[in-house]
Coordinates of C-alpha atoms in Angstrom, one line a residue:
Chain X
M1 CA 79.9 123.9 32.3
F2 CA 77.0 124.0 29.9
Q3 CA 74.3 121.4 29.5
L4 CA 71.1 120.9 27.5
S5 CA 67.9 120.7 29.3
I6 CA 64.7 119.4 27.7
I7 CA 61.7 121.6 28.7
K8 CA 58.0 121.5 27.8
D9 CA 56.1 124.8 27.8
T10 CA 53.2 126.6 26.2
V11 CA 54.0 129.8 24.3
A12 CA 51.7 132.4 23.0
V13 CA 52.7 134.0 19.7
Q14 CA 51.4 137.5 19.4
P15 CA 49.5 138.4 16.2
A16 CA 52.2 141.0 15.4
Q17 CA 54.6 138.1 14.9
F18 CA 52.4 136.1 12.5
G19 CA 54.5 137.4 9.6
L20 CA 57.6 135.4 10.8
P21 CA 58.0 131.7 10.2
P22 CA 56.4 130.0 13.2
E23 CA 59.6 128.4 14.5
Q24 CA 61.3 131.7 14.5
A25 CA 58.5 133.4 16.4
I26 CA 58.4 130.6 18.9
T27 CA 62.1 130.6 19.4
N28 CA 62.0 134.4 20.0
D29 CA 59.3 134.1 22.5
L30 CA 61.1 131.3 24.4
N31 CA 64.3 133.3 24.4
K32 CA 62.4 136.3 25.8
K33 CA 61.0 134.1 28.6
Y34 CA 64.1 132.1 29.5
A35 CA 67.4 133.8 28.4
N36 CA 69.5 135.1 31.3
R37 CA 67.1 133.7 34.0
V38 CA 67.7 131.1 36.6
L39 CA 65.5 128.1 36.5
H40 CA 65.1 126.5 40.0
D41 CA 67.3 123.3 40.2
V42 CA 68.2 123.6 36.5
G43 CA 70.6 126.5 36.2
L44 CA 71.1 129.8 34.4
C45 CA 69.4 129.6 31.0
I46 CA 71.5 131.0 28.1
C47 CA 69.3 130.5 25.0
V48 CA 67.2 128.0 23.1
F49 CA 69.2 125.3 21.4
D50 CA 66.5 123.9 19.2
L51 CA 62.8 123.0 19.1
A52 CA 62.1 119.3 19.5
E53 CA 58.4 119.1 19.1
V54 CA 55.8 121.8 18.3
G55 CA 52.1 121.2 18.5
E56 CA 49.4 122.8 16.4
G57 CA 48.9 126.6 17.1
K58 CA 45.6 127.1 18.7
V59 CA 43.5 130.3 19.2
R60 CA 41.8 130.5 22.5
Y61 CA 38.8 132.5 23.5
G62 CA 39.8 136.0 24.7
D63 CA 42.9 136.9 22.8
G64 CA 44.3 136.7 19.3
C65 CA 47.4 134.8 20.1
L66 CA 48.4 131.5 18.7
W67 CA 49.2 129.1 21.5
Y68 CA 51.7 126.4 20.8
K69 CA 52.7 123.5 23.0
V70 CA 56.4 123.2 22.6
I71 CA 59.1 120.7 23.7
F72 CA 62.5 122.3 23.3
R73 CA 66.1 122.1 24.3
L74 CA 67.7 124.9 26.2
V75 CA 71.4 125.7 26.7
V76 CA 71.9 126.0 30.5
F77 CA 74.9 127.1 32.5
R78 CA 75.3 124.6 35.3
P79 CA 78.8 123.4 36.0
F80 CA 78.7 120.0 37.6
A81 CA 80.2 119.2 41.0
S82 CA 84.0 118.6 40.8
E83 CA 84.2 120.3 37.4
V84 CA 87.2 122.6 36.9
I85 CA 86.4 126.0 35.5
L86 CA 88.2 129.3 34.8
A87 CA 86.9 132.5 36.2
R88 CA 88.0 136.0 37.1
V89 CA 88.3 137.3 40.7
K90 CA 85.6 139.9 41.1
S91 CA 86.2 141.0 44.7
S92 CA 87.6 139.7 48.0
D93 CA 86.5 140.2 51.6
E94 CA 87.0 138.7 55.0
D95 CA 84.7 135.8 54.2
G96 CA 86.3 134.7 51.0
V97 CA 86.7 135.5 47.3
R98 CA 83.9 136.2 44.8
L99 CA 84.4 135.1 41.2
S100 CA 82.8 136.0 37.9
V101 CA 82.5 134.4 34.5
G102 CA 81.2 137.5 32.9
F103 CA 77.6 136.4 32.5
F104 CA 77.3 135.0 36.0
D105 CA 79.0 136.2 39.1
D106 CA 77.5 134.5 42.1
I107 CA 80.5 132.2 42.4
Y108 CA 82.1 132.2 45.9
V109 CA 85.3 130.7 47.4
P110 CA 84.8 130.6 51.1
L111 CA 87.8 130.7 53.5
V112 CA 87.9 126.9 54.1
Y113 CA 88.4 126.3 50.4
L114 CA 91.3 128.7 50.0
P115 CA 94.8 127.2 49.8
E116 CA 96.5 126.7 53.2
P117 CA 97.8 128.8 54.8
T118 CA 96.1 132.0 53.7
A119 CA 95.4 135.3 55.3
F120 CA 93.4 138.4 54.4
D121 CA 95.4 141.6 53.8
S122 CA 92.9 144.3 54.7
K123 CA 95.1 147.0 53.3
E124 CA 95.2 145.4 49.8
R125 CA 91.7 143.9 50.2
A126 CA 93.0 140.6 48.9
H127 CA 93.8 137.2 50.2
F128 CA 97.4 135.9 50.0
W129 CA 98.9 132.4 50.1
L130 CA 102.2 131.7 51.8
P131 CA 103.4 128.5 50.1
G132 CA 105.4 126.2 52.2
S133 CA 105.0 128.1 55.4
E134 CA 104.3 126.4 58.7
V135 CA 102.7 129.3 60.5
T136 CA 98.9 129.1 61.0
S137 CA 97.8 132.1 62.9
S138 CA 96.8 135.1 60.8
H139 CA 99.0 137.4 63.0
E140 CA 102.1 135.5 62.1
L141 CA 101.0 135.3 58.5
L142 CA 100.6 139.1 58.3
D143 CA 104.1 139.5 59.6
S144 CA 105.5 137.7 56.7
A145 CA 107.7 139.4 54.1
L146 CA 105.7 140.9 51.2
T147 CA 107.8 139.2 48.6
D148 CA 106.9 135.7 49.9
R149 CA 103.2 136.4 49.6
M150 CA 101.2 135.2 46.6
Y151 CA 98.2 137.4 46.3
I152 CA 94.8 136.6 44.8
D153 CA 94.1 140.0 43.3
A154 CA 90.9 141.2 41.8
G155 CA 90.9 140.6 38.0
D156 CA 93.2 137.5 38.3
V157 CA 92.2 134.5 36.2
V158 CA 91.7 131.6 38.6
R159 CA 91.2 127.9 38.1
V160 CA 88.7 126.6 40.6
R161 CA 86.9 123.3 41.3
V162 CA 83.1 123.4 41.7
E163 CA 82.2 122.0 45.1
S164 CA 78.5 122.6 45.4
D165 CA 75.7 124.8 44.1
E166 CA 72.6 126.0 45.8
F167 CA 69.3 127.4 44.6
H168 CA 67.1 129.8 46.6
D169 CA 63.6 130.8 45.7
D170 CA 62.9 133.9 47.7
E171 CA 59.6 134.9 46.2
P172 CA 57.7 136.9 48.6
G173 CA 54.4 135.3 49.5
P174 CA 51.1 137.1 49.2
P175 CA 51.0 140.3 51.3
K176 CA 49.4 139.6 54.7
A177 CA 46.5 141.8 55.6
H178 CA 47.6 142.7 59.1
E179 CA 51.0 143.7 58.0
G180 CA 49.7 146.4 55.8
V181 CA 51.7 147.8 52.9
Q182 CA 54.9 148.7 54.6
Q183 CA 57.0 145.6 54.5
A184 CA 60.6 145.6 55.4
R185 CA 62.5 144.1 52.5
E186 CA 64.7 141.4 53.9
L187 CA 68.1 140.7 52.4
R188 CA 67.6 138.9 49.1
R189 CA 69.7 135.9 48.4
P190 CA 70.9 135.3 44.9
P191 CA 68.8 132.6 43.2
Y192 CA 71.7 130.5 42.2
T193 CA 75.1 130.4 43.9
I194 CA 78.1 128.2 43.2
T195 CA 80.7 127.3 45.8
C196 CA 84.2 126.6 44.5
S197 CA 87.5 125.6 45.9
M198 CA 91.1 126.4 45.2
S199 CA 92.7 124.4 48.0
E200 CA 94.4 121.9 45.7
Q201 CA 97.6 121.7 43.7
G202 CA 97.1 123.4 40.4
L203 CA 94.1 125.5 41.5
G204 CA 94.1 129.2 42.1
P205 CA 95.4 132.0 39.9
T206 CA 96.6 130.4 36.7
S207 CA 99.8 132.5 36.8
W208 CA 100.9 130.6 39.9
W209 CA 101.1 127.4 37.9
R210 CA 102.1 128.6 34.5
N211 CA 105.7 127.5 34.7
A212 CA 105.4 125.0 37.5
G213 CA 106.7 121.7 36.2
V214 CA 106.5 118.3 37.7
E215 CA 108.8 119.3 40.5
T216 CA 106.1 121.4 42.1
M217 CA 103.7 118.5 42.0
D218 CA 106.0 116.3 44.0
E219 CA 105.5 118.4 47.1
G220 CA 101.9 117.6 47.3
Chain G
M1 CA 56.4 124.9 32.2
E2 CA 57.7 121.5 32.9
V3 CA 61.3 120.2 33.0
L4 CA 61.4 116.9 31.2
N5 CA 65.1 116.2 31.5
Q6 CA 67.3 118.5 33.5
R7 CA 70.5 117.3 31.9
S8 CA 70.0 115.5 28.7
A9 CA 73.5 116.3 27.3
L10 CA 76.6 118.2 28.2
L11 CA 77.9 120.8 25.9
S12 CA 81.5 121.9 25.4
N13 CA 82.5 125.5 25.7
Y14 CA 83.4 125.6 22.0
E15 CA 79.9 124.4 20.9
V16 CA 78.2 127.0 23.0
L17 CA 80.5 129.7 21.6
T18 CA 79.7 128.6 18.1
L19 CA 76.0 128.7 18.8
L20 CA 76.2 132.2 20.4
R21 CA 78.3 133.5 17.6
E22 CA 75.7 132.3 15.1
L23 CA 73.0 134.0 17.0
E24 CA 75.0 137.2 17.2
S25 CA 75.7 137.3 13.4
D26 CA 72.0 136.6 12.7
H27 CA 71.1 139.5 14.9
L28 CA 73.6 141.8 13.3
A29 CA 72.5 140.8 9.8
R30 CA 68.9 141.5 10.8
T31 CA 69.7 144.9 12.3
K32 CA 71.6 145.8 9.2
T33 CA 68.8 144.9 6.9
A34 CA 66.3 146.8 9.0
L35 CA 68.6 149.8 8.9
R36 CA 69.1 149.6 5.1
I37 CA 65.3 149.3 4.5
K38 CA 64.8 152.4 6.7
K39 CA 67.4 154.4 4.8
E40 CA 66.0 153.3 1.4
E41 CA 62.6 154.4 2.5
E42 CA 63.9 157.7 3.7
A43 CA 65.8 158.2 0.4
A44 CA 62.7 157.5 -1.6
G45 CA 61.0 160.2 0.3
L46 CA 58.4 158.0 1.9
P47 CA 56.9 159.4 5.1
P48 CA 58.3 157.6 8.2
R49 CA 56.1 154.7 9.2
Q50 CA 53.6 155.4 11.8
Q51 CA 54.4 152.3 13.7
A52 CA 57.9 150.9 13.9
P53 CA 58.0 147.2 13.0
P54 CA 57.8 145.2 16.2
D55 CA 61.4 144.9 17.4
D56 CA 61.8 141.4 18.7
V57 CA 65.2 142.0 20.1
C58 CA 65.3 140.5 23.6
E59 CA 67.4 142.5 26.0
N60 CA 68.1 139.5 28.3
L61 CA 69.2 137.4 25.4
R62 CA 71.5 140.1 24.0
T63 CA 73.1 140.6 27.5
V64 CA 73.8 137.0 28.2
E65 CA 74.9 136.4 24.6
V66 CA 77.5 139.2 24.6
E67 CA 78.8 138.5 28.0
A68 CA 79.1 134.8 27.4
I69 CA 80.9 135.3 24.1
Q70 CA 83.3 137.7 25.9
Y71 CA 84.0 135.0 28.5
L72 CA 84.3 132.1 26.1
S73 CA 86.6 133.9 23.7
A74 CA 88.7 135.6 26.4
D75 CA 92.5 135.2 26.0
F76 CA 92.7 132.8 28.9
Q77 CA 90.4 130.3 27.2
P78 CA 91.8 127.9 24.6
T79 CA 88.8 128.4 22.3
A80 CA 90.8 130.8 20.0
S81 CA 93.1 128.0 19.0
Q82 CA 90.4 125.3 18.8
T83 CA 88.7 124.1 15.6
P84 CA 85.8 121.7 15.2
E85 CA 88.0 119.2 13.3
G86 CA 90.7 119.5 16.1
I87 CA 88.1 118.8 18.8
S88 CA 86.6 115.8 17.1
Q89 CA 90.0 114.4 16.4
L90 CA 90.9 115.0 20.0
T91 CA 87.8 113.1 21.4
R92 CA 88.6 110.2 19.0
N93 CA 92.1 110.1 20.2
L94 CA 91.1 110.3 23.9
A95 CA 89.0 107.2 23.5
Q96 CA 92.1 105.1 23.7
W97 CA 92.5 105.9 27.4
D98 CA 90.0 105.0 30.0
L99 CA 88.8 108.5 30.8
T100 CA 85.4 109.3 32.2
K101 CA 83.0 111.4 30.2
A102 CA 83.4 114.4 32.6
E103 CA 87.2 114.2 32.3
K104 CA 87.0 114.2 28.5
L105 CA 84.7 117.1 28.5
Q106 CA 87.0 119.1 30.8
I107 CA 90.0 118.2 28.7
V108 CA 88.2 119.6 25.6
N109 CA 87.1 122.7 27.5
L110 CA 90.4 123.6 29.2
A111 CA 92.8 122.0 26.8
P112 CA 95.5 121.4 29.5
T113 CA 98.9 121.6 28.0
E114 CA 100.9 121.3 31.2
P115 CA 101.1 118.4 33.6
V116 CA 99.8 120.6 36.5
E117 CA 96.7 121.4 34.6
L118 CA 96.1 117.7 33.7
Y119 CA 96.5 116.7 37.3
V120 CA 93.6 118.9 38.3
V121 CA 91.3 117.6 35.6
V122 CA 92.0 113.9 35.7
E123 CA 91.5 112.1 39.1
E124 CA 94.4 110.0 40.3
L125 CA 96.3 110.7 37.2
E126 CA 99.5 109.1 38.3
D127 CA 98.0 105.8 39.4
R128 CA 95.8 105.5 36.3
F129 CA 98.0 107.0 33.5
G130 CA 101.4 107.5 35.1
D131 CA 103.4 106.7 31.9
K132 CA 100.9 107.9 29.4
M133 CA 100.7 111.4 30.6
D134 CA 103.1 112.8 28.0
D135 CA 101.2 111.1 25.2
M136 CA 98.0 112.6 26.5
L137 CA 99.5 116.1 26.6
N138 CA 101.0 115.8 23.1
T139 CA 97.6 114.6 21.8
I140 CA 96.0 117.7 23.3
K141 CA 98.7 120.0 21.9
A142 CA 98.2 118.5 18.5
S143 CA 94.5 119.3 18.5
L144 CA 95.2 123.0 19.0
R145 CA 95.8 125.2 16.1
E146 CA 99.3 126.5 16.1
A147 CA 98.9 130.3 15.8
A148 CA 96.0 131.9 17.4
T149 CA 94.2 134.0 14.8
P150 CA 92.7 137.3 15.8
A151 CA 89.4 136.1 17.2
A152 CA 87.7 139.4 17.1
N153 CA 85.0 138.2 14.6
G154 CA 82.4 137.6 17.2
D155 CA 83.1 140.6 19.4
E156 CA 82.6 143.7 17.4
P157 CA 82.5 142.9 13.7
Q158 CA 82.3 146.5 12.5
Q159 CA 85.4 147.4 14.4
A160 CA 87.1 144.2 13.6
M161 CA 86.8 144.9 9.9
Q162 CA 88.8 148.1 10.3
V163 CA 91.3 146.7 12.7
D164 CA 92.0 143.7 10.4
H165 CA 94.0 145.7 7.9
V166 CA 96.2 147.1 10.7
V167 CA 96.7 143.9 12.4
Y168 CA 97.6 142.0 9.2
S169 CA 101.1 143.3 8.8
E170 CA 102.0 142.7 12.5
F171 CA 100.5 139.3 12.2
Q172 CA 102.8 138.3 9.4
E173 CA 105.9 139.6 11.3
D174 CA 104.8 137.6 14.3
Y175 CA 104.6 134.5 12.2
Q176 CA 108.4 134.1 12.1
G177 CA 108.6 134.6 15.8
D178 CA 105.8 132.1 16.4
N179 CA 107.7 129.5 14.6
H180 CA 110.7 129.9 16.7
W181 CA 108.6 129.8 19.8
D182 CA 107.0 126.5 18.6
Y183 CA 110.3 124.9 18.2
D184 CA 111.4 126.0 21.6
A185 CA 108.2 124.6 23.0
N186 CA 108.9 121.2 21.4
E187 CA 112.3 121.1 22.8
V188 CA 111.0 121.7 26.3
V189 CA 108.5 118.9 25.8
F190 CA 111.2 116.5 25.0
D191 CA 113.2 117.5 28.0
D192 CA 110.1 117.0 30.1
A193 CA 109.6 113.6 28.8
G194 CA 113.1 112.6 29.9
E195 CA 112.7 114.0 33.4
G196 CA 109.2 112.7 33.8
A197 CA 110.3 109.2 33.1
G198 CA 112.9 109.4 35.8
I199 CA 110.6 110.9 38.3
E200 CA 107.9 108.4 37.6
G201 CA 110.4 105.6 38.2
D202 CA 111.1 107.1 41.6
L203 CA 107.5 107.3 42.4
H204 CA 107.0 103.7 41.6
V205 CA 109.7 102.8 44.0
E206 CA 108.0 104.8 46.7
D207 CA 104.7 103.2 46.0
D208 CA 106.3 99.7 46.5

């Protein structure tokens, strides 16, 4: 779920920080720049792991900062495809389930990756699974007895498999002269989304499988 | 900025948690020292400083740090019962089976103690390790610390200090109960092993 990425960058240490040991000041600056941000095609940065290489601090014309060329290792959140992770259900809607791991919550389980057969109960605002049922249409599913339904409620801890992840860079380009200032803000996509699946034996809310022995596995 | 190597190594959840806890305790120590210095200065009757010392606390880092610690030390994670020694012992023991790197990492992260959980993590578990599954589960169980200690250290140390005294007596009482529970768990494991052998036999017949 976490990885180390090696990154090269140039940081400016403000004169006010000259009292600190240089590595401390550089680490602070790097954390300020990267922590809790999404790097395109890398992942969500957590914090600096260590500094691998630091060049000589140089003063440039125009400011009093010391500029360091740094190669450092960064702790990045980027679960790999097919990795199994634990997460909490944040919310559910007609399109699927949204999960959260606390520090990151653009994790989605679309309908196709929910266990078969499932239906969305709009009264409870939650999806439910009917294990062992043959019916497929959502009408028939919604007619089922409440006791047979296994709900995926908000706040449940679920075990999911990462299927894919996507990065979007929706930086607005430079404002165009003929459009003027008023610019309709289009829907912003999250910069990093993870798509997960729970359509497998053993996946889904952990409470479903807590006491399931080998017998359950034989069905699948 | 230039990304030299996007994925130079993979980290286990426990490693990240340790790193974040260190950062957190560093930060708390620094805040405390700053507070103490301020108080001493006030007590000495010095005029308050014109310019507060530059506070290099980074909001983003604090946010992600606290939230990640919360997630990684949540009660559904096995990190509370893991130790560095246990994990290194586990990885050494896992080397005897032909597991991929990703599978080993997930075993360390999730510490599956039930067959269902292991099925999810290891691909084609039955074909590859049909008869070694129980050994594997026992190895993982052995790497976990028996009783989960109150892992509040990282969350809110000031509160945890106060709570510790209260919890202590309960914890001792629980100890007896925990022992019983452990024995029960072991018994179940042995039962499982028996059943499992029978079922595996059946499966082999089916395969043929």
